[in-house]
Amino acid sequence: NAGVMQNPRHLVRRRGQEARLRCSPMKGHSHVYWYRQLPEEGLKFMVYLQKENIIDESGMPKERFSAEFPKEGPSILRIQQVVRGDSAAYFCASSSGLAGGRNQETQYFGPGTRLLVL
Amino acid sequence: AQSVTQPDIHITVSEGASLELRCNYSYGATPYLFWYVQSPGQGLQLLLKYFSGDTLVQGIKGFEAEFKRSQSSFNLRKPSVHWSDAAEYFCAVGAKAAGNKLTFGGGTRVLVKP
């Protein structure tokens, strides 16, 4: 059983470039979450998606950041015009969605993408 | 809004000694509680979770945690630490009303002395 897959594992960008981070959930999972971990800090929630729907984007910065989870393919977190402050580890988690929105889902995390902005 | 506090930023423990990591949460209703472990440069691995029922929860790698509603705590314990337990440990809280998103504590880094 493959776990949550993220790629690339490491990404280096210069200021002003775009960063695209990919996440493939565990087999059978239809819910995806993105979290950001700044150096020496805990993880902070960014966005929660189901297939073709953004459920909760309350943690996303208002500008430059976007996320999608298309019907086919991985979830993408996109950061436009990156700045040095975007340097962080970005983690994706997935859950089964079987709780049907009534109960807390257990989230399983990927290995993360470590973004460095020069 | 929910919040999680892990009061200890660093803990050093000798191999074979017991370990207890503290976690305090703030949330108005019954929370869902998790402990994750993160090795350097790696992702997060779920150690254990509490949703309801027995307040003493057993997890993987010999870890356990106890939910104490009166103290708003969910402390993680291990009776005898192995060198491979050196890592960072995160407590997290989720809530039905919060729509599944997890709120994490700042983490506790554990160093194991030989």
Coordinates of C-alpha atoms in Angstrom, one line a residue:
Chain A
N1 CA 0.0 0.0 0.0
A2 CA 1.7 3.2 -1.1
G3 CA 1.4 6.0 1.3
V4 CA 0.9 9.7 0.5
M5 CA 3.4 10.7 -2.2
Q6 CA 4.8 14.2 -2.7
N7 CA 7.1 15.5 -5.3
P8 CA 9.5 17.0 -5.6
R9 CA 11.0 16.3 -2.3
H10 CA 13.2 19.4 -2.6
L11 CA 12.6 22.5 -4.7
V12 CA 14.8 25.5 -5.2
R13 CA 13.4 28.6 -6.7
R14 CA 14.6 32.2 -7.2
R15 CA 12.5 35.1 -6.0
G16 CA 9.7 35.8 -8.5
Q17 CA 9.5 32.3 -9.9
E18 CA 6.6 29.9 -9.6
A19 CA 6.6 26.8 -7.4
R20 CA 4.3 23.8 -8.0
L21 CA 4.1 21.1 -5.4
R22 CA 2.3 17.9 -6.1
C23 CA 0.5 15.4 -3.8
S24 CA -0.9 12.0 -4.6
P25 CA -3.1 10.8 -1.7
M26 CA -3.1 7.3 -0.4
K27 CA -5.0 4.8 -2.4
G28 CA -8.7 5.0 -1.7
H29 CA -8.4 8.5 -0.1
S30 CA -10.4 11.4 -1.6
H31 CA -9.6 14.2 0.8
V32 CA -6.4 16.2 0.8
Y33 CA -5.0 18.7 3.2
W34 CA -2.0 21.0 2.8
Y35 CA 0.1 22.2 5.8
R36 CA 3.1 24.5 6.0
Q37 CA 6.0 24.1 8.5
L38 CA 8.2 27.1 8.8
P39 CA 11.7 26.5 10.3
E40 CA 11.6 25.6 14.0
E41 CA 7.8 25.8 14.1
G42 CA 4.9 23.4 14.1
L43 CA 2.6 22.7 11.1
K44 CA 0.0 25.3 10.1
F45 CA -3.1 24.3 8.2
M46 CA -3.4 25.9 4.7
V47 CA -6.2 24.3 2.7
Y48 CA -8.6 21.2 2.6
L49 CA -9.8 19.8 -0.7
Q50 CA -11.9 17.1 -2.0
K51 CA -12.0 16.1 -5.7
E52 CA -12.7 19.2 -7.7
N53 CA -13.7 21.2 -4.6
I54 CA -12.0 23.4 -2.1
I55 CA -13.7 22.8 1.3
D56 CA -11.7 25.1 3.6
E57 CA -9.0 27.5 2.5
S58 CA -9.0 29.6 5.7
G59 CA -5.2 29.1 6.2
M60 CA -4.1 30.1 2.7
P61 CA -2.4 33.4 2.2
K62 CA -4.8 35.7 0.2
E63 CA -2.3 36.3 -2.6
R64 CA 0.0 34.2 -4.7
F65 CA -1.1 30.8 -3.3
S66 CA -3.7 28.5 -4.9
A67 CA -4.6 24.9 -4.6
E68 CA -6.5 22.4 -6.7
F69 CA -7.4 18.7 -6.6
P70 CA -8.7 17.8 -10.1
K71 CA -10.9 14.8 -10.9
E72 CA -7.8 13.0 -12.3
G73 CA -4.3 13.4 -11.1
P74 CA -2.6 14.8 -8.0
S75 CA -3.4 17.8 -5.9
I76 CA -1.3 20.8 -6.7
L77 CA -0.2 23.6 -4.4
R78 CA 0.9 26.5 -6.5
I79 CA 2.9 29.5 -5.3
Q80 CA 3.4 32.4 -7.7
Q81 CA 6.1 34.9 -7.5
V82 CA 7.8 33.2 -4.6
V83 CA 9.5 35.3 -1.9
R84 CA 12.2 34.3 0.7
G85 CA 9.5 34.0 3.3
D86 CA 7.9 31.1 1.4
S87 CA 10.9 28.9 2.2
A88 CA 9.4 26.1 4.3
A89 CA 8.4 22.5 4.3
Y90 CA 5.0 21.9 2.7
F91 CA 3.2 18.7 3.8
C92 CA 0.3 17.0 2.3
A93 CA -2.0 14.7 4.2
S94 CA -4.9 12.6 3.0
S95 CA -7.9 10.9 4.6
S96 CA -10.5 8.5 3.4
G97 CA -13.6 10.7 3.6
L98 CA -15.5 7.7 5.0
A99 CA -16.6 9.6 8.1
G100 CA -18.9 11.5 5.8
G101 CA -18.3 14.8 7.4
R102 CA -19.8 13.7 10.7
N103 CA -16.6 12.8 12.5
Q104 CA -12.9 13.7 12.6
E105 CA -10.9 11.9 9.9
T106 CA -7.5 10.5 10.6
Q107 CA -4.9 12.2 8.4
Y108 CA -1.9 10.4 7.0
F109 CA 1.1 12.6 6.0
G110 CA 3.4 12.5 3.1
P111 CA 7.2 13.1 3.3
G112 CA 6.9 16.8 2.5
T113 CA 8.4 19.2 -0.1
R114 CA 11.1 21.4 1.2
L115 CA 11.1 24.7 -0.7
L116 CA 14.0 27.0 -0.7
V117 CA 13.7 30.4 -2.2
L118 CA 17.0 32.1 -3.1
Chain B
A1 CA -10.8 28.5 18.1
Q2 CA -8.8 25.5 19.2
S3 CA -5.1 25.7 20.3
V4 CA -2.4 23.3 21.4
T5 CA 0.5 24.0 23.7
Q6 CA 3.5 21.8 24.1
P7 CA 5.4 23.4 27.0
D8 CA 8.7 21.6 26.5
I9 CA 10.7 22.6 23.4
H10 CA 13.5 20.2 24.1
I11 CA 13.8 17.1 26.3
T12 CA 16.9 15.1 26.9
V13 CA 16.5 11.6 28.2
S14 CA 18.9 8.6 28.7
E15 CA 18.3 5.5 26.8
G16 CA 16.2 3.1 28.8
A17 CA 14.7 5.8 30.9
S18 CA 11.0 6.8 30.8
L19 CA 9.7 9.6 28.7
E20 CA 6.7 11.9 29.1
L21 CA 5.8 14.7 26.7
R22 CA 3.2 17.2 27.7
C23 CA 0.3 18.5 25.6
N24 CA -2.4 20.9 26.6
Y25 CA -5.2 21.9 24.4
S26 CA -7.9 24.5 24.4
Y27 CA -11.3 23.7 22.8
G28 CA -14.8 24.1 23.9
A29 CA -16.2 20.7 23.0
T30 CA -14.8 17.2 22.9
P31 CA -11.6 17.3 20.9
Y32 CA -10.0 14.7 18.7
L33 CA -6.4 14.3 19.7
F34 CA -3.4 13.0 17.9
W35 CA 0.4 12.5 18.4
Y36 CA 2.7 12.5 15.4
V37 CA 6.5 11.9 15.3
Q38 CA 8.8 13.5 12.8
S39 CA 12.3 12.3 12.2
P40 CA 14.8 14.8 10.7
G41 CA 14.0 15.6 7.1
Q42 CA 11.0 13.2 7.1
G43 CA 7.3 13.5 7.1
L44 CA 4.9 12.9 10.1
Q45 CA 4.1 9.4 11.3
L46 CA 0.9 8.9 13.3
L47 CA 1.7 7.4 16.8
L48 CA -1.8 7.3 18.2
K49 CA -5.1 9.0 18.4
Y50 CA -8.0 9.6 20.7
F51 CA -11.5 10.0 19.5
S52 CA -13.7 8.7 22.3
G53 CA -13.9 5.8 24.8
D54 CA -11.1 4.6 26.9
T55 CA -9.0 7.6 27.9
L56 CA -5.7 5.6 27.9
V57 CA -4.7 5.0 24.3
Q58 CA -2.0 2.6 23.1
G59 CA 0.0 3.5 20.0
I60 CA 2.8 2.2 17.9
K61 CA 6.4 1.8 19.0
G62 CA 5.4 1.3 22.7
F63 CA 3.9 4.7 23.1
E64 CA 0.7 5.5 25.1
A65 CA -1.2 8.7 25.9
E66 CA -3.8 9.6 28.4
F67 CA -6.7 12.0 27.8
K68 CA -7.6 14.0 30.9
R69 CA -10.5 16.2 30.3
S70 CA -10.3 18.0 33.7
Q71 CA -6.7 19.1 32.9
S72 CA -7.2 19.6 29.1
S73 CA -4.2 17.4 28.6
F74 CA -3.1 14.5 26.4
N75 CA 0.4 13.6 27.5
L76 CA 2.5 11.0 25.7
R77 CA 4.5 8.4 27.6
K78 CA 6.9 5.6 26.9
P79 CA 8.3 3.5 29.7
S80 CA 11.7 2.8 28.2
V81 CA 13.2 5.0 25.5
H82 CA 15.3 3.6 22.6
W83 CA 17.9 5.6 20.7
S84 CA 15.7 5.5 17.7
D85 CA 13.0 7.5 19.5
A86 CA 15.1 10.7 19.0
A87 CA 12.9 12.9 16.9
E88 CA 10.4 15.7 17.1
Y89 CA 7.0 15.0 18.5
F90 CA 3.8 16.9 17.7
C91 CA 0.5 17.0 19.4
A92 CA -2.5 18.0 17.3
V93 CA -6.2 18.6 17.9
G94 CA -9.0 18.3 15.5
A95 CA -12.7 19.0 15.9
K96 CA -15.8 18.2 14.0
A97 CA -16.8 21.8 14.0
A98 CA -13.5 22.8 12.6
G99 CA -14.0 20.7 9.5
N100 CA -11.2 18.2 9.9
K101 CA -8.3 20.6 9.9
L102 CA -5.7 19.9 12.5
T103 CA -4.1 22.4 14.9
F104 CA -0.6 21.5 15.9
G105 CA 1.5 22.3 18.9
G106 CA 5.0 23.7 18.4
G107 CA 6.6 20.4 18.9
T108 CA 9.0 18.8 21.4
R109 CA 12.4 17.7 20.3
V110 CA 13.6 14.6 22.1
L111 CA 17.3 13.8 22.4
V112 CA 18.3 10.4 23.6
K113 CA 21.6 10.0 25.5
P114 CA 23.5 6.7 25.4

